[in-house]
mmCIF file of C-alpha atoms in Angstrom:
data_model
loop_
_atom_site.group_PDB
_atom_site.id
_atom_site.type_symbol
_atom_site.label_atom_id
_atom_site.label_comp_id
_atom_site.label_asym_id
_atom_site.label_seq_id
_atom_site.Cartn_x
_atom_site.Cartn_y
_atom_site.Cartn_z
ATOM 1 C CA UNK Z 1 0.000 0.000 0.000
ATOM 2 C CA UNK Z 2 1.257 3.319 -0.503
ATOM 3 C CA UNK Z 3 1.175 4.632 3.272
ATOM 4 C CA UNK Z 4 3.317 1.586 3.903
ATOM 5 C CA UNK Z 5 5.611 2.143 0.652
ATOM 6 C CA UNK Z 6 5.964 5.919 1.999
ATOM 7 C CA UNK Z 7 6.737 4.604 5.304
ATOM 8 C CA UNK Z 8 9.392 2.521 4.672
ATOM 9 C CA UNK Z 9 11.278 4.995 1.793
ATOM 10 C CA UNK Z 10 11.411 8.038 4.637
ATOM 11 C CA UNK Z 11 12.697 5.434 7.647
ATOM 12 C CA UNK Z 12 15.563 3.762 5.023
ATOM 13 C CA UNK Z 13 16.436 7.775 4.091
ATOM 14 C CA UNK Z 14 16.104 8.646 7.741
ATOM 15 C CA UNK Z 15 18.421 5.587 9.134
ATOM 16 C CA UNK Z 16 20.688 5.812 6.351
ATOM 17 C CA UNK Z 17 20.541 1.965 5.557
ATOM 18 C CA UNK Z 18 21.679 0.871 2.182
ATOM 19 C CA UNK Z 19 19.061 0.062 0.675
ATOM 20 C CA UNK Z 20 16.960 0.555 -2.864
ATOM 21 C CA UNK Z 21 13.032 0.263 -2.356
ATOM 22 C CA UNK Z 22 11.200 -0.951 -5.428
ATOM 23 C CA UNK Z 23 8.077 -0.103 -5.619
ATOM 24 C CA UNK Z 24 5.107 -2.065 -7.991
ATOM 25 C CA UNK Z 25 1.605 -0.983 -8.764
ATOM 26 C CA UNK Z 26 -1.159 -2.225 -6.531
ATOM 27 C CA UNK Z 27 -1.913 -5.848 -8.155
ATOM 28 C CA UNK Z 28 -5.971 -5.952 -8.588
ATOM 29 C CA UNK Z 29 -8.497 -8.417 -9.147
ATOM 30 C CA UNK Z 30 -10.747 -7.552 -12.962
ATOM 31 C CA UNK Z 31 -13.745 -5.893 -10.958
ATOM 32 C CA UNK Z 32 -10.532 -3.115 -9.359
ATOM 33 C CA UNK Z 33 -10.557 -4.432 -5.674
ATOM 34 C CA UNK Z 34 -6.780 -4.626 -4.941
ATOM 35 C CA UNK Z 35 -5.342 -8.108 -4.029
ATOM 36 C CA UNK Z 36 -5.336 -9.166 -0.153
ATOM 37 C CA UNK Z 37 -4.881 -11.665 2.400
ATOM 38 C CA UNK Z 38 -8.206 -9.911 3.800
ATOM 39 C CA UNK Z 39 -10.363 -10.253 1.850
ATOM 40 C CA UNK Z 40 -10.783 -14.043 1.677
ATOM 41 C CA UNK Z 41 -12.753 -12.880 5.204
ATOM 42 C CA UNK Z 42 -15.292 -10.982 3.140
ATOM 43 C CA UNK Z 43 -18.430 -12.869 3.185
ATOM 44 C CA UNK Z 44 -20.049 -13.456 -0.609
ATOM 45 C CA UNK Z 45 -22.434 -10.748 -0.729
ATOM 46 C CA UNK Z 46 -19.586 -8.071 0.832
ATOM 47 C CA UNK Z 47 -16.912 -9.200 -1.677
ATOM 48 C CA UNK Z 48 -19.205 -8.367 -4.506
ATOM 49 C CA UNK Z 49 -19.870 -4.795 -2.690
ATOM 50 C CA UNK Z 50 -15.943 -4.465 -2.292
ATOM 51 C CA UNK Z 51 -15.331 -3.153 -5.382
ATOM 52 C CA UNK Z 52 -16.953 0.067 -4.566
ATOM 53 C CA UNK Z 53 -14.464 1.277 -3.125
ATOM 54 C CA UNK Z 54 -11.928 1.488 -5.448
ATOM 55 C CA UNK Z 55 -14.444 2.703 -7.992
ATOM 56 C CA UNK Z 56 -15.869 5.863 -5.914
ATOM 57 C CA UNK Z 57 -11.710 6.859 -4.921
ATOM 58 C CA UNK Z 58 -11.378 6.967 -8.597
ATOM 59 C CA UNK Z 59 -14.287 8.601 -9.492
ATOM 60 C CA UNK Z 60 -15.429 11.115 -6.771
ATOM 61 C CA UNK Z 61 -14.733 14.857 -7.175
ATOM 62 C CA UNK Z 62 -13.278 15.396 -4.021
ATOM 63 C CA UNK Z 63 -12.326 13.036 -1.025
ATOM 64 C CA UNK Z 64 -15.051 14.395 0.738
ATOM 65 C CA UNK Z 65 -17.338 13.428 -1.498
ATOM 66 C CA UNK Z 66 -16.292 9.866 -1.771
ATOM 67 C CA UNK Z 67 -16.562 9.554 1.809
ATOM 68 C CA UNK Z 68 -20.149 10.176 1.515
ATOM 69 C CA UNK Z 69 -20.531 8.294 -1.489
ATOM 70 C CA UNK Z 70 -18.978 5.251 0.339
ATOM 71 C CA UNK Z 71 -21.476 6.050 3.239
ATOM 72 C CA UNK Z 72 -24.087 6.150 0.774
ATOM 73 C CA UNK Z 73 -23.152 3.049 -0.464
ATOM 74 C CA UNK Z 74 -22.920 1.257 3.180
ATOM 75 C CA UNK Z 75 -19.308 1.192 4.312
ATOM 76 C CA UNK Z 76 -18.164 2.390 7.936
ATOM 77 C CA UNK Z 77 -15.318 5.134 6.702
ATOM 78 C CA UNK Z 78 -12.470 5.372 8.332
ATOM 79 C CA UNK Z 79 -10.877 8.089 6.235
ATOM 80 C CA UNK Z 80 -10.574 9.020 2.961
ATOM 81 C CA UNK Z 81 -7.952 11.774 1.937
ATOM 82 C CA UNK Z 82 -6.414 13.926 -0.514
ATOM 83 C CA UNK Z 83 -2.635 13.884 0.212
ATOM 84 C CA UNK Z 84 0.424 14.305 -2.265
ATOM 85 C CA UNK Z 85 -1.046 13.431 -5.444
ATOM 86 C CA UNK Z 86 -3.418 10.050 -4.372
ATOM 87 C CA UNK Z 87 -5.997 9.483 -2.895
ATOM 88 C CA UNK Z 88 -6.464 7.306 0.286
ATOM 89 C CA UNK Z 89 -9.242 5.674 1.615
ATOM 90 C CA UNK Z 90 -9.906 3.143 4.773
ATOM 91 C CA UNK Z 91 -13.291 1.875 5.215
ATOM 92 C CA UNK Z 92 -15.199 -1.463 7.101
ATOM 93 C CA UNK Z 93 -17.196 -3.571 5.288
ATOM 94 C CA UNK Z 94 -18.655 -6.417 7.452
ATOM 95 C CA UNK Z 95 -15.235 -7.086 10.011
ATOM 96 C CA UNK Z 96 -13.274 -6.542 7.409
ATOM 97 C CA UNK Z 97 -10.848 -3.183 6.937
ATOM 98 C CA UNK Z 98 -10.006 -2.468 3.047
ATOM 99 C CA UNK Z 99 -7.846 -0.130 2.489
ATOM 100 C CA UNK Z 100 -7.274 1.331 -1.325
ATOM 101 C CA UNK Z 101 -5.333 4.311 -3.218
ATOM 102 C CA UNK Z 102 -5.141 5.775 -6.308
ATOM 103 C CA UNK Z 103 -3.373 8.405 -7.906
ATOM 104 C CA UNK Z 104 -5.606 11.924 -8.649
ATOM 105 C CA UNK Z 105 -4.991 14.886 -10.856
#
């Protein structure tokens, strides 16, 4: 995830530790919900609702109105964010926490 990618680059600049990060796109699944461990925990009818999420990051006109949208839509939102170029979004579906990002204009 990107937090995680930005994480890591500032604490191996930070430390000085020899080290190249490489980073990869976001591998996704055809209907756009990004690849995880989690969400084998999604029960049938949420993993078809899953894909919301990365659809109304990409699509809203502002983070605030994504968060809405995902309301809307019936996810708990933890945040979603504007912040360097992508936006970031954390949200509960079911027990499950997805977590998505995609790069805006």
């Amino acid at each position: 995830d990107w937090q995680q990618l930005t994480l890591i680059q500032q604490m191996v600049r930070a430390f000085f530790v020899p080290t190249t990060i490489v980073a990869c796109p976001t591998v996704r699944d055809v209907d756009g919900l990004a690849l995880s461990s989690r969400n084998d925990r999604l029960a049938p009818p949420e993993r078809l609702r899953a894909p919301i999420l990365h659809r109304v990051l990409t699509s809203a006109p502002s983070a605030e109105a994504a968060a809405d949208d995902l309301r809307q839509s019936g996810f708990a939102v933890d945040y979603v964010e504007d912040r360097d170029g992508r936006r970031l979004g954390a949200v509960r579906l079911g027990n499950v926490r997805l977590i998505d990002n995609v790069a805006i204009d």
